Short mmCIF file of C-alpha atoms and ligand atoms in Angstrom, two decimals:
data_model
loop_
_atom_site.label_atom_id
_atom_site.label_comp_id
_atom_site.label_asym_id
_atom_site.label_seq_id
_atom_site.Cartn_x
_atom_site.Cartn_y
_atom_site.Cartn_z
CA UNK U 1 0.16 0.35 -0.13
CA UNK U 2 1.15 3.03 -0.84
CA UNK U 3 1.59 6.56 1.12
CA UNK U 4 1.68 10.54 -0.52
CA UNK U 5 3.33 12.38 1.70
CA UNK U 6 3.44 16.08 0.93
CA UNK U 7 5.04 18.70 2.82
CA UNK U 8 8.85 20.60 3.37
CA UNK U 9 12.22 18.87 1.28
CA UNK U 10 14.45 21.56 3.14
CA UNK U 11 17.78 21.84 4.01
CA UNK U 12 18.38 22.75 7.81
CA UNK U 13 20.59 24.12 9.96
CA UNK U 14 21.46 23.41 13.17
CA UNK U 15 22.50 23.81 16.34
CA UNK U 16 22.32 21.72 19.58
CA UNK U 17 24.47 20.60 22.78
CA UNK U 18 26.86 18.02 20.56
CA UNK U 19 27.57 20.56 17.78
CA UNK U 20 26.71 22.91 14.74
CA UNK U 21 25.56 21.92 11.62
CA UNK U 22 25.24 23.67 7.96
CA UNK U 23 22.62 22.78 5.30
CA UNK U 24 22.03 19.37 6.19
CA UNK U 25 19.24 17.77 4.54
CA UNK U 26 15.82 17.71 6.13
CA UNK U 27 12.65 19.08 5.83
CA UNK U 28 9.20 16.74 6.97
CA UNK U 29 8.69 15.31 4.39
CA UNK U 30 11.92 13.71 4.61
CA UNK U 31 12.38 12.93 7.85
CA UNK U 32 8.52 11.15 7.40
CA UNK U 33 9.54 9.69 3.80
CA UNK U 34 13.00 8.04 5.21
CA UNK U 35 10.71 6.35 7.94
CA UNK U 36 7.97 5.35 6.32
CA UNK U 37 10.00 3.50 4.06
CA UNK U 38 11.35 0.65 5.87
CA UNK U 39 7.54 -0.60 5.46
CA UNK U 40 5.86 0.54 2.32
CA UNK U 41 6.34 3.18 -0.49
CA UNK U 42 6.06 5.87 -0.36
CA UNK U 43 5.71 8.73 -3.12
CA UNK U 44 6.49 12.26 -2.41
CA UNK U 45 4.97 15.61 -2.62
CA UNK U 46 7.04 19.02 -2.41
CA UNK U 47 9.23 21.53 -3.70
CA UNK U 48 13.46 22.21 -3.90
CA UNK U 49 15.94 24.73 -5.68
CA UNK U 50 18.33 24.41 -7.58
CA UNK U 51 20.88 23.42 -4.42
CA UNK U 52 18.74 20.27 -3.96
CA UNK U 53 21.26 18.11 -6.18
CA UNK U 54 21.75 14.59 -6.98
CA UNK U 55 23.28 13.06 -4.16
CA UNK U 56 20.74 14.71 -2.10
CA UNK U 57 17.56 12.85 -4.72
CA UNK U 58 19.94 10.03 -4.07
CA UNK U 59 19.05 9.61 0.05
CA UNK U 60 15.61 9.19 -0.92
CA UNK U 61 16.29 6.68 -3.95
CA UNK U 62 18.12 4.71 -2.40
CA UNK U 63 15.53 3.52 -0.30
CA UNK U 64 13.05 3.02 -3.01
CA UNK U 65 11.40 5.91 -1.81
CA UNK U 66 9.43 7.78 -5.40
CA UNK U 67 10.35 11.56 -6.21
CA UNK U 68 8.76 12.35 -8.92
CA UNK U 69 6.78 14.64 -7.45
CA UNK U 70 9.52 16.37 -5.83
CA UNK U 71 8.95 19.68 -8.37
CA UNK U 72 12.22 21.94 -10.14
CA UNK U 73 12.13 25.75 -8.69
CA UNK U 74 14.41 27.75 -9.67
CA UNK U 75 15.90 29.81 -6.32
CA UNK U 76 17.09 27.84 -2.99
CA UNK U 77 15.38 25.13 -1.72
CA UNK U 78 12.99 25.82 1.98
CA UNK U 79 15.73 26.42 4.97
CA UNK U 80 14.63 26.16 8.28
CA UNK U 81 17.45 27.46 11.14
CA UNK U 82 16.84 25.88 14.25
CA UNK U 83 18.44 26.05 17.23
CA UNK U 84 17.19 23.06 21.20
CA UNK U 85 20.48 24.67 22.34
CA UNK U 86 18.59 25.44 25.69
CA UNK U 87 15.28 22.56 25.70
CA UNK U 88 16.57 19.64 23.94
CA UNK U 89 12.51 18.73 23.72
CA UNK U 90 11.69 22.53 21.69
CA UNK U 91 13.00 23.04 18.75
CA UNK U 92 13.74 27.34 18.72
CA UNK U 93 13.17 28.54 15.64
CA UNK U 94 15.96 31.26 14.76
CA UNK U 95 15.07 31.58 10.71
CA UNK U 96 12.00 30.26 8.49
CA UNK U 97 13.74 30.99 4.85
CA UNK U 98 10.59 29.77 2.86
CA UNK U 99 12.21 30.30 -0.55
CA UNK U 100 10.79 28.02 -3.06
CA UNK U 101 8.14 26.88 -0.76
CA UNK U 102 7.35 30.15 -0.92
CA UNK U 103 5.04 30.10 -4.09
CA UNK U 104 4.41 26.45 -4.32
CA UNK U 105 1.71 24.82 -5.79
CA UNK U 106 1.50 20.83 -4.95
CA UNK U 107 0.57 19.01 -8.36
CA UNK U 108 0.27 15.13 -7.97
CA UNK U 109 1.75 13.55 -10.64
CA UNK U 110 -0.77 10.67 -11.98
CA UNK U 111 1.35 7.62 -11.16
CA UNK U 112 0.64 9.08 -7.73
CA UNK U 113 -3.26 9.10 -7.80
CA UNK U 114 -3.82 5.74 -6.33
CA UNK U 115 -1.94 6.33 -3.75
CA UNK U 116 -4.11 4.27 -0.76
CA UNK U 117 -2.56 6.81 2.77
CA UNK U 118 -2.24 10.89 2.37
CA UNK U 119 -0.42 12.17 5.02
CA UNK U 120 -0.27 15.98 5.28
CA UNK U 121 2.96 16.34 6.55
CA UNK U 122 3.75 19.86 8.12
CA UNK U 123 2.68 22.77 5.98
CA UNK U 124 0.15 25.47 4.93
CA UNK U 125 -3.04 25.11 5.87
CA UNK U 126 -4.12 25.63 2.02
CA UNK U 127 -1.71 23.03 0.73
CA UNK U 128 -3.28 20.83 2.96
CA UNK U 129 -7.04 20.76 1.63
CA UNK U 130 -5.99 21.06 -2.05
CA UNK U 131 -4.14 17.51 -1.87
CA UNK U 132 -6.37 16.46 0.08
CA UNK U 133 -9.12 17.53 -2.32
CA UNK U 134 -6.82 16.40 -4.95
CA UNK U 135 -6.58 12.29 -3.21
CA UNK U 136 -10.26 12.18 -3.11
CA UNK U 137 -10.29 8.05 -2.91
CA UNK U 138 -7.90 7.60 0.12
CA UNK U 139 -8.55 5.01 2.73
CA UNK U 140 -6.64 7.56 5.35
CA UNK U 141 -5.66 10.75 6.18
CA UNK U 142 -3.42 11.93 8.99
CA UNK U 143 -1.62 15.07 9.75
CA UNK U 144 0.98 17.00 11.09
CA UNK U 145 0.68 21.25 12.32
CA UNK U 146 2.20 23.20 13.53
CA UNK U 147 2.22 26.31 16.82
CA UNK U 148 2.27 28.85 13.33
CA UNK U 149 -0.53 27.39 11.86
CA UNK U 150 -2.04 27.15 15.21
CA UNK U 151 -2.43 30.77 15.73
CA UNK U 152 -2.50 32.51 12.22
CA UNK U 153 -4.35 30.92 10.25
CA UNK U 154 -7.33 28.89 12.56
CA UNK U 155 -10.18 29.35 10.08
CA UNK U 156 -7.72 27.76 7.21
CA UNK U 157 -6.34 24.62 10.15
CA UNK U 158 -10.04 23.83 10.92
CA UNK U 159 -11.02 23.06 7.43
CA UNK U 160 -8.32 20.51 7.22
CA UNK U 161 -8.17 19.05 10.95
CA UNK U 162 -12.76 18.18 9.60
CA UNK U 163 -10.67 15.56 7.06
CA UNK U 164 -8.63 13.66 8.93
CA UNK U 165 -8.38 10.57 10.47
CA UNK U 166 -5.56 10.76 12.49
CA UNK U 167 -3.87 14.07 13.76
CA UNK U 168 -0.60 13.36 15.53
CA UNK U 169 0.52 16.80 16.98
CA UNK U 170 2.35 17.76 20.21
CA UNK U 171 1.52 18.52 24.03
CA UNK U 172 2.09 21.98 23.52
CA UNK U 173 0.24 22.51 20.05
CA UNK U 174 -2.83 20.01 21.60
CA UNK U 175 -3.11 22.71 24.84
CA UNK U 176 -2.87 25.95 22.20
CA UNK U 177 -5.07 23.54 19.57
CA UNK U 178 -8.14 23.08 22.80
CA UNK U 179 -6.94 26.24 24.80
CA UNK U 180 -7.37 23.67 27.95
CA UNK U 181 -4.39 23.07 29.91
CA UNK U 182 -5.59 19.26 31.13
CA UNK U 183 -4.01 16.86 28.85
CA UNK U 184 -7.14 14.73 28.71
CA UNK U 185 -9.59 17.15 27.93
CA UNK U 186 -7.71 19.08 25.78
CA UNK U 187 -7.75 16.02 23.83
CA UNK U 188 -11.31 15.62 23.86
CA UNK U 189 -11.72 18.86 22.48
CA UNK U 190 -8.95 18.06 18.83
CA UNK U 191 -11.18 14.83 18.78
CA UNK U 192 -14.30 17.81 18.14
CA UNK U 193 -12.79 19.95 15.56
CA UNK U 194 -13.00 16.30 13.45
CA UNK U 195 -10.19 13.81 13.46
CA UNK U 196 -11.04 10.54 14.53
CA UNK U 197 -7.89 9.54 15.94
CA UNK U 198 -5.41 11.58 18.34
CA UNK U 199 -1.78 10.66 18.94
CA UNK U 200 -0.16 13.05 21.38
CA UNK U 201 3.71 13.52 21.10
CA UNK U 202 5.03 14.14 24.36
CA UNK U 203 8.88 14.41 23.21
CA UNK U 204 11.08 12.23 25.42
CA UNK U 205 8.49 10.63 27.83
CA UNK U 206 6.17 8.72 24.96
CA UNK U 207 3.60 9.39 22.92
CA UNK U 208 -0.38 8.84 23.69
CA UNK U 209 -3.63 7.99 21.06
CA UNK U 210 -7.23 9.42 21.49
CA UNK U 211 -9.26 7.04 19.85
CA UNK U 212 -12.88 7.74 19.22
CA UNK U 213 -15.47 5.93 18.26
CA UNK U 214 -15.30 6.54 14.89
CA UNK U 215 -11.30 5.20 14.97
CA UNK U 216 -12.73 1.96 14.03
CA UNK U 217 -14.83 0.11 11.92
CA UNK U 218 -15.25 -2.31 14.98
CA UNK U 219 -15.94 -0.42 18.47
CA UNK U 220 -11.86 -0.79 20.67
CA UNK U 221 -11.31 -1.75 23.72
CA UNK U 222 -9.75 0.56 25.28
CA UNK U 223 -9.99 4.74 24.58
CA UNK U 224 -6.12 5.71 25.11
CA UNK U 225 -3.13 3.21 24.25
CA UNK U 226 0.48 5.16 25.80
CA UNK U 227 3.16 4.27 24.22
CA UNK U 228 6.65 4.56 26.08
CA UNK U 229 9.96 6.14 24.22
CA UNK U 230 13.46 3.73 24.24
CA UNK U 231 15.44 5.45 27.31
CA UNK U 232 19.47 7.07 24.89
CA UNK U 233 22.48 7.60 26.20
CA UNK U 234 22.36 10.09 24.15
CA UNK U 235 20.08 12.52 21.59
CA UNK U 236 22.73 14.51 18.76
CA UNK U 237 19.69 16.25 17.22
CA UNK U 238 16.30 16.16 17.78
CA UNK U 239 15.30 17.66 14.68
CA UNK U 240 12.75 14.94 13.09
CA UNK U 241 12.12 12.74 15.23
CA UNK U 242 8.43 13.99 14.86
CA UNK U 243 8.40 13.42 11.57
CA UNK U 244 10.37 10.15 12.17
CA UNK U 245 7.89 8.60 14.70
CA UNK U 246 4.16 9.59 12.21
CA UNK U 247 6.66 7.49 9.76
CA UNK U 248 7.42 4.64 11.70
CA UNK U 249 3.92 5.22 13.18
CA UNK U 250 1.72 5.34 9.27
CA UNK U 251 4.48 3.11 7.94
CA UNK U 252 3.45 0.58 9.38
CA UNK U 253 -0.57 0.92 9.30
CA UNK U 254 -0.08 0.91 5.66
CA UNK U 255 1.50 -2.01 5.79
CA UNK U 256 -1.65 -3.76 7.40
CA UNK U 257 -4.93 -4.99 5.77
CA UNK U 258 -7.78 -3.62 7.94
CA UNK U 259 -6.67 -0.55 11.22
CA UNK U 260 -7.57 -2.65 14.19
CA UNK U 261 -6.55 -1.22 17.81
CA UNK U 262 -4.43 -4.13 17.72
CA UNK U 263 -2.01 -2.51 14.97
CA UNK U 264 -2.28 0.93 15.94
CA UNK U 265 -1.12 -0.08 19.34
CA UNK U 266 1.84 -1.74 17.40
CA UNK U 267 2.18 1.79 15.34
CA UNK U 268 2.28 3.46 18.13
CA UNK U 269 5.76 1.63 19.07
CA UNK U 270 7.55 1.49 15.46
CA UNK U 271 6.76 5.37 15.79
CA UNK U 272 8.76 5.64 19.44
CA UNK U 273 11.27 3.20 17.52
CA UNK U 274 11.54 5.01 14.22
CA UNK U 275 12.25 8.62 16.56
CA UNK U 276 15.04 6.93 18.63
CA UNK U 277 17.06 6.52 15.58
CA UNK U 278 16.02 10.18 14.32
CA UNK U 279 17.86 12.43 16.87
CA UNK U 280 21.01 9.18 17.54
CA UNK U 281 23.13 12.45 14.67
CA UNK U 282 22.58 14.96 12.94
CA UNK U 283 19.73 15.22 10.07
CA UNK U 284 18.33 11.93 7.98
CA UNK U 285 22.52 10.52 8.33
CA UNK U 286 21.14 8.23 11.05
CA UNK U 287 18.00 6.80 9.45
CA UNK U 288 20.37 6.49 5.91
CA UNK U 289 22.05 3.87 7.73
CA UNK U 290 19.70 2.19 10.26
CA UNK U 291 18.72 -1.64 9.27
CA UNK U 292 15.15 -3.85 9.37
CA UNK U 293 17.29 -6.35 11.40
CA UNK U 294 18.07 -2.49 13.91
CA UNK U 295 14.22 -1.32 14.23
CA UNK U 296 13.05 -5.37 15.40
CA UNK U 297 15.57 -5.33 18.06
CA UNK U 298 14.12 -1.68 19.05
CA UNK U 299 10.85 -2.85 18.94
CA UNK U 300 11.30 -6.09 20.85
CA UNK U 301 12.81 -4.37 23.85
CA UNK U 302 11.02 -1.70 23.93
CA UNK U 303 8.21 -4.12 24.54
CA UNK U 304 10.77 -5.41 27.05
CA UNK U 305 11.57 -2.80 29.00
CA UNK U 306 6.73 -1.96 28.71
CA UNK U 307 4.89 -4.06 29.50
CA UNK U 308 3.63 -6.19 33.15
P1 AMP C 1 10.42 17.86 13.37
O1 AMP C 1 9.77 16.66 13.43
O2 AMP C 1 8.74 18.58 14.42
O3 AMP C 1 11.39 17.90 14.05
O4 AMP C 1 10.17 19.11 11.93
C1 AMP C 1 11.54 19.14 11.77
C2 AMP C 1 11.27 19.61 10.22
O5 AMP C 1 10.21 20.38 9.89
C3 AMP C 1 13.21 20.42 9.30
O6 AMP C 1 14.00 19.37 9.07
C4 AMP C 1 12.53 21.29 9.39
O7 AMP C 1 13.20 21.61 7.59
C5 AMP C 1 10.82 21.22 9.02
N1 AMP C 1 10.18 22.81 9.00
C6 AMP C 1 9.94 23.70 10.36
N2 AMP C 1 9.20 24.58 9.94
C7 AMP C 1 8.63 24.19 8.84
C8 AMP C 1 7.79 24.74 8.62
N3 AMP C 1 7.19 25.98 8.71
N4 AMP C 1 6.93 24.27 7.22
C9 AMP C 1 7.02 22.77 6.91
N5 AMP C 1 8.26 22.85 7.37
C10 AMP C 1 9.02 22.48 8.51
#
């Protein structure tokens, strides 16, 4: 089953307690696609500039990711500058250079139209809605967003939320979207806005899935499920952890015949595992060298450290 992801393909300049890197390959769609590629076929819709070289594209194509939907535009690729020097759990945005992203108008190649799963990574909700409208036949739609869109583009975002099967956001975003500080009440308010399920990422502390009676065809036994993260000796660069979580989570779901409560619980664990690899090196470096055997090993380890 193929996933179509639309989102940023970028260069990131990063500073963390482990050091600094300039213009490493990044972007929400890049991290998501790499993580999901371990489970299923992935197709990317995005835009890059003249600085996106064959060696950057090869990072994706060497994992079997379809890049036919990455448009080339005159100018520079999207460039994000972020710092985690004060807090490894919260990125501080120092600069967002939209560059070719400013004029981005997503175009879906004909060869992508049969994708069963759609992931709307963090971009302008107007663009998310346009892509959703071009993919009416998809089996499932999941999406992400960030504080900027929740604050300044709320009405456009609310339209996207009504179309989502699963929304994946972090604690601060749930609080901001709901105006509620209690986690459970905040999750309920967000689900009232449309998403059938909500996955809240708690950074290094794990993630919680909230399920409504609309989440599955058969009614789930549990209304919520919490997955832990792996205790890691060193976090080098948290950039892309959320997108890698989403890629592992959604990639696993797309690899399964139907979405059941059991599949969703395992997907949460695979999300944690892919996130744990992403943060071990700067940019996409660690996910590029990760093997399926390593993923399975960490999945088992996560099970062992978290069951009664
Ligand atoms: P996360 O998984 O939340 O750490 O996402 C990190 C990725 O999001 C980075 O690789 C950035 O290139 C990308 N990013 C940061 N800001 C934006 C934005 N405003 N729109 C789209 N992508 C962004």
